[in-house]
Tab-separated table of C-alpha atoms in Angstrom:
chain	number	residue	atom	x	y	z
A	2	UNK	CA	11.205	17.734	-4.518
A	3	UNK	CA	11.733	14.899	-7.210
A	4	UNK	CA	15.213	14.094	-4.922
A	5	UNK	CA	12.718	13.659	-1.915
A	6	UNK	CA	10.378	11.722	-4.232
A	7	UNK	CA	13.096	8.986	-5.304
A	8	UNK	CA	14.560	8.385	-2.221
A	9	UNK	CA	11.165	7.920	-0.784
A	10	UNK	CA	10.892	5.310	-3.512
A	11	UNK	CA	14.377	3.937	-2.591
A	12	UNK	CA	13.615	3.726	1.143
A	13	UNK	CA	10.527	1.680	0.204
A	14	UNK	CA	12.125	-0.619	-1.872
A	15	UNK	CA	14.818	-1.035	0.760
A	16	UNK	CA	12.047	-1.438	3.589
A	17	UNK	CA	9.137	-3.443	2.209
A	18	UNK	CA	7.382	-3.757	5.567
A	19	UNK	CA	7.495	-0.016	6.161
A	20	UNK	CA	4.068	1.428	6.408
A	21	UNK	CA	4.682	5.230	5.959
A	22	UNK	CA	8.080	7.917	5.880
A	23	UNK	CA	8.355	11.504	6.559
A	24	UNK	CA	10.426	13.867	4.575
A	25	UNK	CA	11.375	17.287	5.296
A	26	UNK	CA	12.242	19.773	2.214
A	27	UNK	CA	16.224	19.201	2.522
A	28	UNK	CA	15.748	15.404	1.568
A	29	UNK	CA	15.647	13.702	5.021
A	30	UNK	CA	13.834	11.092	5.680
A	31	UNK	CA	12.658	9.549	8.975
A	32	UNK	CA	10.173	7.064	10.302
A	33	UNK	CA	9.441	8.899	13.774
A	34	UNK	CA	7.325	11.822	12.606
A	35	UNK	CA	8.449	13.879	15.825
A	36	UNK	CA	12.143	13.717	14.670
A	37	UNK	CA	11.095	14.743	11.223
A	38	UNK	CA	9.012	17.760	13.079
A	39	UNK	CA	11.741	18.418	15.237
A	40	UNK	CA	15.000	18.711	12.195
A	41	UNK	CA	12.298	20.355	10.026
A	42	UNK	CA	11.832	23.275	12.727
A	43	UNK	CA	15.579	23.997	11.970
A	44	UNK	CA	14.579	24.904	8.225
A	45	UNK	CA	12.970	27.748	6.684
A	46	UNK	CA	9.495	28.658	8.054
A	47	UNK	CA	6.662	27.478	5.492
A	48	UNK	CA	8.105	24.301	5.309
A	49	UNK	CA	6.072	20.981	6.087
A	50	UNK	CA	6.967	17.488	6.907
A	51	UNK	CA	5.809	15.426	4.107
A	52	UNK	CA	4.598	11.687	4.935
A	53	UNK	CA	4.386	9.377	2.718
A	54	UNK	CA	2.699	5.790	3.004
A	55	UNK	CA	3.919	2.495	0.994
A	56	UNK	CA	2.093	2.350	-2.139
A	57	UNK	CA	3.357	-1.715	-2.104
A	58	UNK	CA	0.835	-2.020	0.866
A	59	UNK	CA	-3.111	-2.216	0.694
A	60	UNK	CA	-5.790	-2.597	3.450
A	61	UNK	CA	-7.753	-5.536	3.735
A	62	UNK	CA	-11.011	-5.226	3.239
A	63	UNK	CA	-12.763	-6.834	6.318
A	64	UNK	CA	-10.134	-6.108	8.953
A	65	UNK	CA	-8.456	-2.675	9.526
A	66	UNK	CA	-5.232	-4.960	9.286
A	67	UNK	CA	-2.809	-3.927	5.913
A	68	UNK	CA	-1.497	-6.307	3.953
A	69	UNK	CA	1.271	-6.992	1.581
A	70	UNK	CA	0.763	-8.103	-2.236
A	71	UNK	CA	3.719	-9.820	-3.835
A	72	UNK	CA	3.756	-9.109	-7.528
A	73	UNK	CA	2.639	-11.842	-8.979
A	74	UNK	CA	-0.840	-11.018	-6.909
A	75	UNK	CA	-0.782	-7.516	-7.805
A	76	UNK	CA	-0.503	-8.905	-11.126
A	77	UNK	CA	-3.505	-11.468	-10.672
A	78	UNK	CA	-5.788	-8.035	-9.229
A	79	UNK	CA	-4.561	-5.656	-11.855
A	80	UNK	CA	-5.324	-7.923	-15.200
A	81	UNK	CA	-6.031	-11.848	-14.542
A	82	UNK	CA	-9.440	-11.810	-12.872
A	83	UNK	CA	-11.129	-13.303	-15.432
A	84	UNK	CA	-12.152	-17.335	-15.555
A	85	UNK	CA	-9.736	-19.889	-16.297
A	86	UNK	CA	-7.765	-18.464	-12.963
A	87	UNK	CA	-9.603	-20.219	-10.424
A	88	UNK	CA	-7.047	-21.015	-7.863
A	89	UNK	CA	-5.342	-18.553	-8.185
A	90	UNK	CA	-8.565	-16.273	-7.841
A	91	UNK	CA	-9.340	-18.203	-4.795
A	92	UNK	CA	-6.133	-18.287	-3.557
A	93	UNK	CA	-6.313	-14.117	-3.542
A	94	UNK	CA	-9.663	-14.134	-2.010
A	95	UNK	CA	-8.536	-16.336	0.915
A	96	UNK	CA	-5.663	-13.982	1.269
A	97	UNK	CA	-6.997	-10.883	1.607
A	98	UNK	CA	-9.685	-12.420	3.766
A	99	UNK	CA	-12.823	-11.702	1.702
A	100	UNK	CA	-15.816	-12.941	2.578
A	101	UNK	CA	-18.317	-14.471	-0.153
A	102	UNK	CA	-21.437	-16.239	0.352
A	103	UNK	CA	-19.603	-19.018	-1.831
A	104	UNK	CA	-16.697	-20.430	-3.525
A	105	UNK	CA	-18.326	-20.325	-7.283
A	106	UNK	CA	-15.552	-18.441	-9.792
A	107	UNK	CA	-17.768	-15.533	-10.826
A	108	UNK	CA	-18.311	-14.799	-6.986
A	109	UNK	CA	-14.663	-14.859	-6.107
A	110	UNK	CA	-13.896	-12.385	-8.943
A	111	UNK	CA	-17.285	-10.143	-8.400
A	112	UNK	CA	-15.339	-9.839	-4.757
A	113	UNK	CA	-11.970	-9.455	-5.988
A	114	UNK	CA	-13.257	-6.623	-8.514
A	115	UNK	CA	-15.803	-5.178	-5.268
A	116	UNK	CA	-12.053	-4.950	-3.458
A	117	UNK	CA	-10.300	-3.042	-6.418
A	118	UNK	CA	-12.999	-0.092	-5.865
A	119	UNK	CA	-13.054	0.408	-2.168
A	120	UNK	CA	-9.287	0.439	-2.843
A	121	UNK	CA	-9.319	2.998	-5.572
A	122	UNK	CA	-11.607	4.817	-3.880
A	123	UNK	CA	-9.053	4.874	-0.557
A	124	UNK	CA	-6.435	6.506	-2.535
């Protein structure tokens, strides 16, 4: 299983964009979930297909539209929403599309920080 897990993590760093991956117990990997169903059949009974989504992807919060955070913003939502990072604050906000009732710093980050909990709570 920890073979299945790293090349999971391989394929995802070699395909950024990709939103999921299904792997069967013997290690293979596909993006058509049918063709994973279909080699998997030819393995022991018991066995499931595994899928696996991109954990470099998030949802955005007001559309049902994912998006991707390059590191620097995963950075920025993980440990620099405090003040002093306006721009950059605002610069997240406008990217993942969050609506605020205005562009003051404290309501950008109570947003940003609203945004980290419906995504915790989606995982």
């Amino acid at each position: 299983m920890e073979d299945l897990e790293k090349a999971v993590k391989d394929y995802f760093t070699a395909n950024p964009k990709a939103k999921e991956i299904h792997g069967t117990e013997d290690g293979f990997l596909f993006e058509n979930k049918y063709f994973a169903t279909q080699h998997n059949a030819t393995l022991e009974e018991g066995k499931e297909v595994k899928t696996f989504s991109n954990p470099n992807k998030v949802e955005s919060n007001t559309e049902n539209t994912t998006v991707e955070l390059n590191e620097e913003q995963k950075e920025l939502l993980a440990n620099g929403l405090v003040k002093g990072n306006y721009n950059a604050v605002k610069d997240l906000v406008k990217f993942l599309k969050l609506e605020t009732e205005n562009l003051k710093e404290d309501t950008l980050i109570s947003a940003l920080e609203a945004y980290k909990l419906t995504q915790a709570e989606k995982e």
